[in-house]
Amino acid sequence: MRPNARRTTLADIAQAAGVSVATVSKVVNGRGDVAPHTRSRVQELLHQHDYLAPVFRHTEVVESPTIEVQFKGGLKSYVAETLEGIIDSAAESGASVVISKASSAPHWARDLVSAGRRAVIAVTSVYTTAHLNELARSGLPLVVLDPLHLPDSRVNSVGATNFGGGLAATRHLLSLGHRRVAYIGGPAMAVCNQARMHGYRAAMEEEGAQVPEAYVRPGEFTYETGLLGAKALLGLQEPPTAIFAGNDEIAVGVIEAARVRGLRIPEDLSVVGFDDTSLAQMASPPLTTVRQPLWEMGGAALRTALRLANGEKVESHHIELATELVVRASTAPPREETSARR
C-alpha cells in the first residue's frame, strides 16, 4: 500500500461484490454461513484490493492469541520435539497454536491474518524473499526456529550453538584417540550444517589431525544420507575409525551401514550424532550425541512470537541456546588391530 493511501474498507469490498458489509465480515472472520460462490467472489476482491484485516482487532474479541506454526517435510522426531516445546509454552502463556505445512499458495499470509493468526513460527523452513515480502505486507511477525539459511535482517530466529556442538563432538572423538574422523552432514549450504562442520574442522585442526577431502560428505539430514555416506567412507582405502554425523538420523544410518559391513559399534567404529532426539536413546547401541535443546528452543520461539505479536521489541534478532555433549555407548577408543575395511 502506498504511504498515505486510503485503507480499503469492508464497505468498499461489499460495494464491489454487491453484498452486505455483514457478509464480507463473515468471510474475513472465517464464518461458514456464506454461499460458496459468494465467498469465492469476496475473497478474490479482498486479494485484489490488498485488504488487510487489522491484526490487533482480534485481541478485542479473542482472549488467547493464535500462532501459526509451519513446517516442511515429514513430522520427524526433531520436529515433534520442537513442537512439544512450542505447545507447552503456548499452554503456559494462554495462547493457541495451529500447526500446518508450509504453503506457497498466493496470498497465504493474508489468509492467515484473515483467519486471526497473530504471528508465524517456521520450523527449519526456507523462506524466500517473496515469502518475507508477503508476510511484511500482511503485518505478520515471523520467527524461524533453527533456520537452514541465514535469515533476512527482518527475521527473528531461534537456534543453538551448532559450532560449539560440532567442536565438542569432534574433541570427544579425538580425546578417545581417534585421528581418522569423518563428517557426514546435511545440505552443504545450510547454516546449521556449515557451523557443525566448521566446529569439526576446527577441532581437527587444533589437534593437527588431517581431514582428507573424502572425509567430509554433505547430503540431507536423513537416514539415507547416513547409510550411503558411511558405505562410501568405509569403502575407502584408509577408512575413518570414527564418524561425526550431522544429526541423529544420519547417525542411525551410519550404524546400519556398519552393521551390514560386519563392523561393531563402538569396537570397530565410533559414531556421534547431533540433536539428542528419542532416536539417540533407542539406537543400538545408545548414541553418543550433541544435545540440542529442542524443547527449550520451541518455547523460546513461541515467547518471541507472542512478544512480536503484541508489538514489543525483542533484545536480539537471533537467540542461541547452548548445546551439550551426551556420552553414551556408541563411542570408544579405536582398536588399531581392527581393520574397518573388513
Coordinates of C-alpha atoms in Angstrom, one line a residue:
M1 CA 0.0 0.0 0.0
R2 CA 1.3 3.5 -0.9
P3 CA 2.1 5.8 2.0
N4 CA -0.9 8.0 2.9
A5 CA -3.1 5.8 0.6
R6 CA -6.6 5.2 2.0
R7 CA -7.0 1.8 3.5
T8 CA -9.5 -0.5 1.8
T9 CA -12.6 -1.0 4.0
L10 CA -15.2 -3.7 4.3
A11 CA -17.7 -1.3 2.8
D12 CA -15.5 -0.9 -0.3
I13 CA -15.3 -4.7 -0.7
A14 CA -19.1 -5.1 -0.1
Q15 CA -19.9 -2.5 -2.7
A16 CA -17.7 -4.1 -5.3
A17 CA -19.1 -7.6 -4.6
G18 CA -22.7 -6.4 -4.5
V19 CA -23.2 -7.9 -1.0
S20 CA -23.7 -6.5 2.5
V21 CA -20.9 -5.5 4.8
A22 CA -22.0 -8.2 7.2
T23 CA -21.4 -10.8 4.5
V24 CA -17.9 -9.6 3.8
S25 CA -17.2 -9.6 7.6
K26 CA -18.3 -13.2 7.8
V27 CA -15.8 -14.1 5.0
V28 CA -13.0 -12.2 6.7
N29 CA -13.6 -13.9 10.0
G30 CA -14.0 -17.4 8.6
R31 CA -17.7 -17.9 9.3
G32 CA -19.3 -20.8 7.5
D33 CA -22.7 -19.4 6.7
V34 CA -21.8 -17.8 3.3
A35 CA -22.6 -19.4 -0.1
P36 CA -19.5 -20.8 -1.8
H37 CA -19.7 -18.7 -4.9
T38 CA -20.2 -15.5 -2.8
R39 CA -17.3 -16.5 -0.5
S40 CA -15.1 -17.0 -3.6
R41 CA -16.1 -13.7 -5.1
V42 CA -15.4 -11.8 -1.8
Q43 CA -12.1 -13.5 -1.2
E44 CA -10.9 -12.6 -4.7
L45 CA -11.8 -8.9 -4.2
L46 CA -10.1 -8.9 -0.8
H47 CA -6.9 -10.1 -2.6
Q48 CA -7.3 -7.7 -5.5
H49 CA -7.7 -4.7 -3.1
D50 CA -4.9 -5.8 -0.8
Y51 CA -7.4 -5.7 2.1
L52 CA -5.6 -6.5 5.4
A53 CA -7.7 -7.2 8.5
P54 CA -6.2 -5.2 11.4
V55 CA -4.0 -7.7 13.2
F56 CA -4.8 -6.3 16.6
R57 CA -8.5 -6.2 16.2
H58 CA -8.6 -9.9 17.0
T59 CA -7.4 -9.3 20.6
E60 CA -10.6 -7.4 21.3
V61 CA -12.8 -10.4 20.8
V62 CA -10.4 -13.3 21.2
E63 CA -8.8 -13.9 24.7
S64 CA -6.0 -16.1 23.5
P65 CA -3.8 -15.1 20.6
T66 CA -3.3 -17.7 17.9
I67 CA 0.1 -18.5 16.4
E68 CA 0.6 -20.4 13.2
V69 CA 3.4 -23.0 13.3
Q70 CA 4.6 -24.2 9.9
F71 CA 7.0 -26.9 9.0
K72 CA 8.1 -28.6 5.8
G73 CA 8.6 -32.3 5.2
G74 CA 7.7 -35.2 7.4
L75 CA 6.8 -35.0 11.1
K76 CA 10.1 -36.5 12.3
S77 CA 11.5 -36.7 15.9
Y78 CA 13.3 -33.4 15.6
V79 CA 10.1 -31.5 14.5
A80 CA 7.9 -33.3 17.0
E81 CA 10.2 -32.4 20.0
T82 CA 10.3 -28.7 19.0
L83 CA 6.5 -28.7 18.5
E84 CA 6.2 -30.1 22.0
G85 CA 8.1 -27.1 23.4
I86 CA 6.0 -24.7 21.4
I87 CA 2.7 -26.2 22.5
D88 CA 3.8 -26.4 26.2
S89 CA 4.9 -22.8 26.2
A90 CA 1.6 -21.8 24.5
A91 CA -0.4 -23.5 27.2
E92 CA 1.5 -21.6 29.9
S93 CA 1.1 -18.3 28.0
G94 CA -2.6 -18.8 27.3
A95 CA -2.0 -18.8 23.6
S96 CA -3.4 -21.1 20.9
V97 CA -1.3 -22.9 18.3
V98 CA -2.3 -24.0 14.8
I99 CA 0.1 -26.4 13.1
S100 CA 0.3 -26.6 9.3
K101 CA 2.6 -27.5 6.4
A102 CA 4.4 -24.5 4.8
S103 CA 2.4 -23.1 1.9
S104 CA 3.4 -21.3 -1.2
A105 CA -0.2 -20.5 -2.3
P106 CA -0.9 -16.9 -3.4
H107 CA -1.9 -14.6 -0.6
W108 CA -1.3 -17.3 2.0
A109 CA -0.1 -14.8 4.6
R110 CA -3.2 -12.6 4.1
D111 CA -5.3 -15.6 4.5
L112 CA -3.6 -16.3 7.9
V113 CA -4.4 -12.7 9.0
S114 CA -8.0 -13.1 8.0
A115 CA -8.1 -16.4 10.0
G116 CA -7.0 -14.5 13.1
R117 CA -3.3 -15.5 13.3
R118 CA -1.1 -13.1 15.2
A119 CA 2.4 -14.5 14.2
V120 CA 4.1 -17.3 12.3
I121 CA 6.7 -19.7 13.6
A122 CA 8.6 -21.6 10.8
V123 CA 10.4 -24.8 11.9
T124 CA 13.6 -25.0 9.8
S125 CA 11.7 -24.0 6.6
V126 CA 13.4 -22.0 3.9
Y127 CA 11.6 -18.7 3.4
T128 CA 12.3 -16.8 0.2
T129 CA 12.2 -13.0 -0.3
A130 CA 8.7 -13.4 -1.8
H131 CA 7.6 -15.2 1.4
L132 CA 9.1 -12.4 3.6
N133 CA 7.5 -9.7 1.5
E134 CA 4.2 -11.4 1.7
L135 CA 4.5 -11.5 5.5
A136 CA 5.6 -7.9 5.7
R137 CA 2.6 -6.7 3.6
S138 CA 0.3 -8.7 5.9
G139 CA 1.9 -7.3 9.1
L140 CA 2.6 -10.8 10.5
P141 CA 5.7 -11.3 12.6
L142 CA 7.9 -14.3 11.7
V143 CA 10.1 -16.4 14.0
V144 CA 12.3 -19.1 12.3
L145 CA 13.3 -22.0 14.5
D146 CA 16.7 -23.4 13.6
P147 CA 17.0 -21.7 10.3
L148 CA 18.5 -23.6 7.4
H149 CA 19.8 -20.4 5.8
L150 CA 21.0 -17.1 7.2
P151 CA 17.7 -15.3 7.8
D152 CA 16.9 -11.9 6.3
S153 CA 17.6 -9.0 8.7
R154 CA 13.8 -8.6 9.1
V155 CA 13.5 -12.1 10.6
N156 CA 13.8 -13.2 14.2
S157 CA 15.2 -16.7 14.8
V158 CA 16.0 -19.2 17.5
G159 CA 18.8 -21.7 17.2
A160 CA 21.6 -23.5 19.1
T161 CA 25.4 -23.3 19.3
N162 CA 26.0 -25.5 16.3
F163 CA 29.7 -24.6 16.0
G164 CA 30.3 -25.4 19.7
G165 CA 28.4 -28.6 19.3
G166 CA 30.5 -29.7 16.4
L167 CA 33.6 -28.8 18.2
A168 CA 32.6 -30.8 21.3
A169 CA 31.6 -33.9 19.3
T170 CA 34.9 -34.0 17.5
R171 CA 37.0 -33.2 20.5
H172 CA 35.4 -36.1 22.3
L173 CA 36.4 -38.5 19.5
L174 CA 39.9 -37.1 19.4
S175 CA 40.2 -37.4 23.2
L176 CA 39.5 -41.1 22.8
G177 CA 42.5 -41.4 20.5
H178 CA 40.8 -41.3 17.1
R179 CA 42.6 -39.4 14.3
R180 CA 40.8 -40.6 11.3
V181 CA 37.5 -38.9 11.9
A182 CA 35.0 -38.2 9.1
Y183 CA 31.9 -35.9 9.0
I184 CA 28.6 -36.7 7.3
G185 CA 26.2 -33.7 7.3
G186 CA 23.1 -32.1 5.8
P187 CA 22.8 -29.7 2.9
A188 CA 26.2 -28.0 2.2
M189 CA 24.7 -24.5 2.2
A190 CA 22.6 -25.0 5.4
V191 CA 23.8 -22.6 8.1
C192 CA 23.5 -25.2 10.9
N193 CA 25.4 -27.8 8.8
Q194 CA 28.2 -25.4 8.0
A195 CA 28.5 -24.4 11.7
R196 CA 28.7 -28.1 12.8
M197 CA 31.2 -28.9 10.0
H198 CA 33.4 -25.9 10.9
G199 CA 33.3 -27.0 14.5
Y200 CA 34.5 -30.4 13.4
R201 CA 37.3 -28.9 11.2
A202 CA 38.4 -26.5 14.0
A203 CA 38.8 -29.4 16.4
M204 CA 40.7 -31.5 13.9
E205 CA 43.0 -28.5 13.0
E206 CA 43.8 -27.7 16.7
E207 CA 44.8 -31.4 17.2
G208 CA 46.8 -31.5 14.0
A209 CA 44.7 -34.3 12.5
Q210 CA 44.3 -34.4 8.7
V211 CA 41.0 -34.1 7.0
P212 CA 41.1 -35.8 3.6
E213 CA 38.6 -34.3 1.1
A214 CA 36.7 -37.6 1.0
Y215 CA 36.1 -37.5 4.8
V216 CA 33.6 -34.6 4.5
R217 CA 30.3 -35.6 2.9
P218 CA 27.3 -33.3 2.7
G219 CA 23.8 -34.6 2.0
E220 CA 20.4 -34.3 3.7
F221 CA 19.5 -34.7 7.3
T222 CA 18.2 -38.2 6.7
Y223 CA 18.8 -41.9 7.5
E224 CA 19.6 -42.5 3.8
T225 CA 22.4 -39.9 3.8
G226 CA 24.0 -41.7 6.7
L227 CA 23.6 -45.1 5.1
L228 CA 25.1 -44.1 1.7
G229 CA 27.7 -41.8 3.2
A230 CA 29.0 -44.4 5.6
K231 CA 29.1 -47.0 2.9
A232 CA 31.3 -44.8 0.8
L233 CA 33.6 -43.9 3.7
L234 CA 34.0 -47.4 5.0
G235 CA 35.0 -48.5 1.4
L236 CA 37.9 -46.1 1.3
Q237 CA 41.5 -47.5 1.3
E238 CA 42.0 -45.7 4.6
P239 CA 38.6 -45.6 6.2
P240 CA 37.8 -43.5 9.3
T241 CA 37.7 -45.1 12.7
A242 CA 35.0 -42.6 13.8
I243 CA 32.2 -40.7 12.2
F244 CA 30.6 -37.5 13.4
A245 CA 27.0 -37.3 11.9
G246 CA 25.2 -34.0 11.4
N247 CA 22.1 -35.3 13.2
D248 CA 20.8 -38.4 14.9
E249 CA 19.0 -39.7 11.8
I250 CA 22.3 -39.7 9.8
A251 CA 24.0 -41.4 12.7
V252 CA 21.5 -44.2 12.8
G253 CA 22.1 -44.7 9.0
V254 CA 25.8 -44.9 9.7
I255 CA 25.2 -47.6 12.4
E256 CA 23.2 -49.6 10.0
A257 CA 25.8 -49.3 7.2
A258 CA 28.5 -50.5 9.7
R259 CA 26.3 -53.5 10.7
V260 CA 25.8 -54.5 7.1
R261 CA 29.6 -54.4 6.7
G262 CA 30.1 -56.6 9.7
L263 CA 31.5 -53.9 11.9
R264 CA 30.7 -53.4 15.6
I265 CA 29.8 -50.1 17.2
P266 CA 31.9 -48.9 19.0
E267 CA 34.6 -51.6 18.9
D268 CA 35.3 -51.1 15.2
L269 CA 33.7 -47.7 14.5
S270 CA 32.7 -44.9 16.9
V271 CA 29.7 -42.7 16.0
V272 CA 28.5 -39.4 17.3
G273 CA 25.1 -37.8 16.4
F274 CA 23.6 -34.4 16.9
D275 CA 20.2 -33.3 18.4
D276 CA 19.6 -35.9 21.1
T277 CA 16.2 -36.9 19.8
S278 CA 14.4 -40.0 21.0
L279 CA 16.3 -41.9 18.2
A280 CA 19.5 -41.4 20.1
Q281 CA 18.3 -43.4 23.1
M282 CA 16.5 -46.1 21.0
A283 CA 19.6 -46.7 18.8
S284 CA 21.6 -49.9 19.3
P285 CA 23.9 -49.1 21.0
P286 CA 22.5 -45.9 22.6
L287 CA 24.0 -43.0 20.7
T288 CA 26.6 -40.5 21.9
T289 CA 25.3 -37.2 20.6
V290 CA 25.2 -33.5 21.0
R291 CA 22.1 -32.4 22.8
Q292 CA 20.3 -29.6 21.0
P293 CA 17.7 -28.2 23.5
L294 CA 14.8 -28.7 21.1
W295 CA 12.0 -28.3 23.7
E296 CA 13.6 -25.1 25.1
M297 CA 14.1 -23.8 21.5
G298 CA 10.4 -24.3 20.8
G299 CA 9.4 -22.4 23.9
A300 CA 11.7 -19.5 23.1
A301 CA 10.3 -19.3 19.6
L302 CA 6.7 -19.2 21.0
R303 CA 7.5 -16.5 23.6
T304 CA 9.3 -14.4 21.0
A305 CA 6.4 -14.7 18.5
L306 CA 4.0 -13.5 21.2
R307 CA 6.1 -10.5 22.1
L308 CA 6.3 -9.5 18.5
A309 CA 2.5 -10.0 18.0
N310 CA 2.0 -7.7 20.9
G311 CA 4.1 -5.0 19.3
E312 CA 7.0 -5.4 21.7
K313 CA 10.7 -5.1 20.7
V314 CA 13.0 -8.0 21.3
E315 CA 16.5 -7.6 22.5
S316 CA 18.1 -9.7 19.8
H317 CA 17.0 -10.9 16.3
H318 CA 18.7 -14.2 17.0
I319 CA 18.6 -16.3 20.1
E320 CA 21.2 -19.1 20.5
L321 CA 20.8 -21.8 23.2
A322 CA 23.7 -23.9 24.4
T323 CA 24.3 -27.4 23.2
E324 CA 25.8 -30.2 25.4
L325 CA 27.6 -33.4 24.6
V326 CA 25.8 -36.5 25.9
V327 CA 28.2 -39.6 26.1
R328 CA 26.5 -43.0 25.7
A329 CA 27.7 -46.3 24.3
S330 CA 28.4 -45.6 20.6
T331 CA 32.0 -44.2 21.2
A332 CA 35.2 -45.9 22.4
P333 CA 38.9 -45.7 21.8
P334 CA 40.0 -47.1 18.4
R335 CA 41.3 -50.6 18.1
E336 CA 44.3 -50.3 15.8
E337 CA 44.4 -54.1 15.2
T338 CA 40.8 -54.0 13.8
S339 CA 40.5 -53.0 10.2
A340 CA 37.4 -51.0 9.2
R341 CA 38.0 -52.4 5.6
R342 CA 36.6 -55.8 6.7

